mmCIF file of C-alpha atoms in Angstrom:
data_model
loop_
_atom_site.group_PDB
_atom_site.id
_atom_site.type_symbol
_atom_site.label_atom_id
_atom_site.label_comp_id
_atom_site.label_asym_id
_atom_site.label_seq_id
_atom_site.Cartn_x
_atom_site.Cartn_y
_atom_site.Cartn_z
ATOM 1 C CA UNK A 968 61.048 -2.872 -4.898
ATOM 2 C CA UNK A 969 59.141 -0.103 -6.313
ATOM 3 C CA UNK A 970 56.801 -0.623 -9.259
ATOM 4 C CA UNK A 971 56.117 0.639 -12.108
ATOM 5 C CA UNK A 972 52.852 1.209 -14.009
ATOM 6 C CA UNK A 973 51.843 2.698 -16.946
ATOM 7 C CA UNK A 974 50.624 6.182 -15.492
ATOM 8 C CA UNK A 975 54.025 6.315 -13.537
ATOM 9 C CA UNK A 976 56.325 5.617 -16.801
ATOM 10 C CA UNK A 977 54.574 7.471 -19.225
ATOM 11 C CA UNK A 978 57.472 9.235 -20.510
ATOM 12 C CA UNK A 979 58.890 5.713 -21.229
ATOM 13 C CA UNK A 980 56.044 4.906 -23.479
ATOM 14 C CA UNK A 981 56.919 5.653 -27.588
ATOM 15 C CA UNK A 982 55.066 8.462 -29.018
ATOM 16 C CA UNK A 983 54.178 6.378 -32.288
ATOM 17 C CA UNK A 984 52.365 2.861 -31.209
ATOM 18 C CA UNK A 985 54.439 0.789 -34.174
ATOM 19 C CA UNK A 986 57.656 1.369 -31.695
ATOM 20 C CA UNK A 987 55.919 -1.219 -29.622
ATOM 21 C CA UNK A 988 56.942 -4.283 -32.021
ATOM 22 C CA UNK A 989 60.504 -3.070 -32.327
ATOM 23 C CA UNK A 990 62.931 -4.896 -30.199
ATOM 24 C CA UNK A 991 64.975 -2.161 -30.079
ATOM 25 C CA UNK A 992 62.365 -0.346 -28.238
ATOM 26 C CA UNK A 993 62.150 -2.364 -25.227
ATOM 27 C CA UNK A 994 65.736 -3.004 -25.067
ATOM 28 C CA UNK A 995 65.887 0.722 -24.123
ATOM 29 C CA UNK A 996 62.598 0.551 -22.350
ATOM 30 C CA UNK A 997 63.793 -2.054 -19.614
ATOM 31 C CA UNK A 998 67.571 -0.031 -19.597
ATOM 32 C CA UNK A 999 66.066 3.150 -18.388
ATOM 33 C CA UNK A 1000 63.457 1.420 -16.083
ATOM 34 C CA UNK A 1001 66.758 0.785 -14.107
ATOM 35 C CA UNK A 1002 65.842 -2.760 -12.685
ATOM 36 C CA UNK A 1003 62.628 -1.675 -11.291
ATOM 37 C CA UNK A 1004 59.492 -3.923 -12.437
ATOM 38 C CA UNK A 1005 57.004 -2.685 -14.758
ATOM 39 C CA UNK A 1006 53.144 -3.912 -14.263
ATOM 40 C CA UNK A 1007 51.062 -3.042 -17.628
ATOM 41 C CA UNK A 1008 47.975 -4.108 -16.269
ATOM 42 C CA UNK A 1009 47.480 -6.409 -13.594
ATOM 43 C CA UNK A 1010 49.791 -8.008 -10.460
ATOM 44 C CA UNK A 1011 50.081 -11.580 -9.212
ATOM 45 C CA UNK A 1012 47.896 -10.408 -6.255
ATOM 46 C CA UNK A 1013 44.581 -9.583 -8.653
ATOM 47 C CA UNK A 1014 45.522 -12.575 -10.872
ATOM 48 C CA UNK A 1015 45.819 -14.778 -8.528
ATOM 49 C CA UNK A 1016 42.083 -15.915 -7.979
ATOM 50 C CA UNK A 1017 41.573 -16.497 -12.143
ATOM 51 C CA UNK A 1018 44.812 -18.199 -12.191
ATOM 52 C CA UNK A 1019 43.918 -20.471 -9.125
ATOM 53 C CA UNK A 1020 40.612 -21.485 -10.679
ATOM 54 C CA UNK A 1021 42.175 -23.008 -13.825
ATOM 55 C CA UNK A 1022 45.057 -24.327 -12.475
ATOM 56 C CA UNK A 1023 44.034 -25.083 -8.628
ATOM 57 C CA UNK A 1024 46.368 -28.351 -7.803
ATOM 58 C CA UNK A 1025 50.193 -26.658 -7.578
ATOM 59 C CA UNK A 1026 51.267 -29.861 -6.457
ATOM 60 C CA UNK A 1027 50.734 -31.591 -10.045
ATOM 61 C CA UNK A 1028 53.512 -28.608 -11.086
ATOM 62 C CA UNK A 1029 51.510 -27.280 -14.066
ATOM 63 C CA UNK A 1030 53.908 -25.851 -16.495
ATOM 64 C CA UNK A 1031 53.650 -22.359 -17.353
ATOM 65 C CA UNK A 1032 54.605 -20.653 -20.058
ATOM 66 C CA UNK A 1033 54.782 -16.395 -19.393
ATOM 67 C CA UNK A 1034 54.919 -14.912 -23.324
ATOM 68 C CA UNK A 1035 56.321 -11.414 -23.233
ATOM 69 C CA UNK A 1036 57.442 -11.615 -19.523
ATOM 70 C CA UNK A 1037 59.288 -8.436 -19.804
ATOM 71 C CA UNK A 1038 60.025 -7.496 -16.465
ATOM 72 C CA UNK A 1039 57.289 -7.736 -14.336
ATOM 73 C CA UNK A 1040 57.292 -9.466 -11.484
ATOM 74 C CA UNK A 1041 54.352 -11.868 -11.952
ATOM 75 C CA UNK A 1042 56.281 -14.811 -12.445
ATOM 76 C CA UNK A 1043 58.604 -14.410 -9.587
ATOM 77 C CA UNK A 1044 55.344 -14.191 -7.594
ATOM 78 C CA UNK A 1045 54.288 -17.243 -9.137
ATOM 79 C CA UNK A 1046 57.542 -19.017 -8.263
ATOM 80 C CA UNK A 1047 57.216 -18.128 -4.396
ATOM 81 C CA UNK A 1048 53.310 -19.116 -4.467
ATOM 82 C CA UNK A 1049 54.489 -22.954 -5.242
ATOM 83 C CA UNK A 1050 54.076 -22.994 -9.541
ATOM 84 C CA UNK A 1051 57.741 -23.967 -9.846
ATOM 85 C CA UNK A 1052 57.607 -24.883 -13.778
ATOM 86 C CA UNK A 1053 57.821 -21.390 -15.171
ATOM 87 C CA UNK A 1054 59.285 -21.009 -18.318
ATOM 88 C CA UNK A 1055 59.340 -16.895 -19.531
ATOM 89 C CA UNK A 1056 60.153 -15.995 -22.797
ATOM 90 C CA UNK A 1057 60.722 -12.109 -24.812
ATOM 91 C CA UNK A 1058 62.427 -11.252 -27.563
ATOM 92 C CA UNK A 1059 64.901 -8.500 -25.374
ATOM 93 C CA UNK A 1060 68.186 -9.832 -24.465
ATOM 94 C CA UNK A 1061 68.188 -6.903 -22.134
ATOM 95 C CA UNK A 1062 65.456 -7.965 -19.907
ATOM 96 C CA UNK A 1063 65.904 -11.496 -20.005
ATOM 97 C CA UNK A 1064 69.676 -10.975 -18.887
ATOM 98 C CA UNK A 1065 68.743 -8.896 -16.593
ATOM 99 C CA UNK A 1066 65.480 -11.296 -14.791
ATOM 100 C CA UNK A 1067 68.154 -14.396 -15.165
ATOM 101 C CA UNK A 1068 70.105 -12.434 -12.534
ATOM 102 C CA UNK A 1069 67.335 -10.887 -10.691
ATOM 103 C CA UNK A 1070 65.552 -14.537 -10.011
ATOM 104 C CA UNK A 1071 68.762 -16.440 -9.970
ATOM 105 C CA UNK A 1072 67.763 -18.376 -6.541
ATOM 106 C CA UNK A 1073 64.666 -19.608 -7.848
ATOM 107 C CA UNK A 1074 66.042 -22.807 -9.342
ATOM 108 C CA UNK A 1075 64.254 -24.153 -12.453
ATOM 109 C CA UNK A 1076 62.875 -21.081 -13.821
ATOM 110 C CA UNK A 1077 64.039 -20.543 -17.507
ATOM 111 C CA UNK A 1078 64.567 -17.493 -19.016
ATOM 112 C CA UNK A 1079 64.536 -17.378 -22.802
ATOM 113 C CA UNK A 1080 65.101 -14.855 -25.608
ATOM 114 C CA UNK A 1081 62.564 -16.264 -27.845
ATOM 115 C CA UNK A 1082 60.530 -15.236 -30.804
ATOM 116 C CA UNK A 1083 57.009 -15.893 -30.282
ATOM 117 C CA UNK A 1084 56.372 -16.537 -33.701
ATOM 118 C CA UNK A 1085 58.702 -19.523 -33.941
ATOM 119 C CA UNK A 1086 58.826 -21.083 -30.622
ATOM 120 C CA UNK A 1087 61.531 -23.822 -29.739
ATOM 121 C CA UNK A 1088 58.675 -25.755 -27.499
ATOM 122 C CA UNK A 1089 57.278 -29.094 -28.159
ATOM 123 C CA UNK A 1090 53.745 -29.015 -29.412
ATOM 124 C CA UNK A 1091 51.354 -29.620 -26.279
ATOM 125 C CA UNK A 1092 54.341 -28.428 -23.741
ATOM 126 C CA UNK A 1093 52.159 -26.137 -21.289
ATOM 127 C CA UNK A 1094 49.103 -26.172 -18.921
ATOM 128 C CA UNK A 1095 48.972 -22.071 -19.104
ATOM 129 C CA UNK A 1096 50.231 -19.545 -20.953
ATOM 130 C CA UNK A 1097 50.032 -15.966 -19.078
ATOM 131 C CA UNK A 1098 50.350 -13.059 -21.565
ATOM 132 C CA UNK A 1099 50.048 -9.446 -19.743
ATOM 133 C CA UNK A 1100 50.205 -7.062 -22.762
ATOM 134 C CA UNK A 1101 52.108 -8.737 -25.670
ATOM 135 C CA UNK A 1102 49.160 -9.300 -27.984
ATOM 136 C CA UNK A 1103 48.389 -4.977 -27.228
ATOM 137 C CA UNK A 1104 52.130 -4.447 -27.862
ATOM 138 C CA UNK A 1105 51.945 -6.434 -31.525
ATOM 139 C CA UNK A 1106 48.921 -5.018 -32.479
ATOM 140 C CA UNK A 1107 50.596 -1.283 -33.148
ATOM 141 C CA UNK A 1108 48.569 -0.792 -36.743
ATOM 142 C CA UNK A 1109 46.566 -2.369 -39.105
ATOM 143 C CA UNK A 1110 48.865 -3.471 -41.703
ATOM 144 C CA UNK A 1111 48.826 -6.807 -43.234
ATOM 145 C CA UNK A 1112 52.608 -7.558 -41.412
ATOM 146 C CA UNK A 1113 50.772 -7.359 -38.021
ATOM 147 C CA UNK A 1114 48.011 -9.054 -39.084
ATOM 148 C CA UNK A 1115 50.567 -11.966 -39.730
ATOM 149 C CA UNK A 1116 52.200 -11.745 -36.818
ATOM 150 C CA UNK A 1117 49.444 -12.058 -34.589
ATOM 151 C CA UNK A 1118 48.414 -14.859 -36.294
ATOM 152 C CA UNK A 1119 52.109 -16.206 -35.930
ATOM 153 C CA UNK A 1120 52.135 -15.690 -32.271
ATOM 154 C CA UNK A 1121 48.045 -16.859 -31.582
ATOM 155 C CA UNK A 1122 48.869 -19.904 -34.264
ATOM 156 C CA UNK A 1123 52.061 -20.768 -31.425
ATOM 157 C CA UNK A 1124 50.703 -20.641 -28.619
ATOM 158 C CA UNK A 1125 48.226 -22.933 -29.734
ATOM 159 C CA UNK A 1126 50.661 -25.083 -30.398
ATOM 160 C CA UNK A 1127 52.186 -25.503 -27.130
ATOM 161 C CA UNK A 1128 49.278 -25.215 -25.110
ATOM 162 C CA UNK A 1129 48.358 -28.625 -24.179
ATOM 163 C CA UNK A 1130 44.938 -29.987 -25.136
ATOM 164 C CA UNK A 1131 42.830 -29.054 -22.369
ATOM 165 C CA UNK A 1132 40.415 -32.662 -23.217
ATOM 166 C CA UNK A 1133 43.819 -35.013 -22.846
#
């Protein structure tokens, strides 16, 4: 499947940065990227090394949380590399509707419409959390509203990262 990046969907992108933390938004972002996966930054192939060297025994099945999974194929790619505890959460029924179907073979990966603010995760539930471009997406202006949702979100995944000194 064809990607996407960012220089090759640039008429996707909003023309006013707060669009970013609308929902709305990227229900009609992933609707007109027509199934096709959209990389913001990085792939499972240049991420692979830096996620290897934190988590480098797949056979303990580290659990992974992927926050704003959008569409992207990064967790699909860590699926078929042997990290089989993927749970991927985003706050657009669209795309996780459509990724349910897409990865529908690889059993045990969860798809979730979730609000990052308020996740429904025990406290200490993850070895990783992978975020691509959520934090960028938030952070559309300075006003005290993003401000506290960044916190929300940062304040979260705190929470259900597990302690690393356990």
């Amino acid at each position: 499947t064809k990607q996407h990046t960012m220089s090759s969907s640039s008429r996707l992108l909003p023309s006013n940065v707060n669009q970013f933390g609308k929902q709305n938004f990227w229900d009609q972002f992933f609707s007109e990227l027509k199934k096709k996966p959209f990389e913001w930054y990085s792939d499972y192939k240049q991420l692979k090394v830096l996620i290897r060297k934190f988590l480098p025994d797949v056979s303990q099945q580290p659990r992974i949380l992927v926050a704003g999974c959008g569409n992207s194929d990064l967790s699909a790619e860590l699926y078929d590399d042997g990290f089989l505890d993927i749970a991927n959460v985003d706050f657009s029924p669209v795309v996780i509707k459509e990724m349910k179907m897409k990865n529908s073979r690889r059993a045990g990966m969860k798809w979730e419409v979730m609000d990052l603010k308020n996740l429904t995760y025990e406290t200490g539930s993850f070895d990783m959390i992978l975020d691509k471009g959520l934090v960028d997406a938030v952070i559309s202006d300075e006003t005290q509203e993003v401000e506290e949702n960044v916190r929300a979100i940062l304040l979260e995944a705190q929470r259900v990262l597990k302690d690393p000194s356990s």
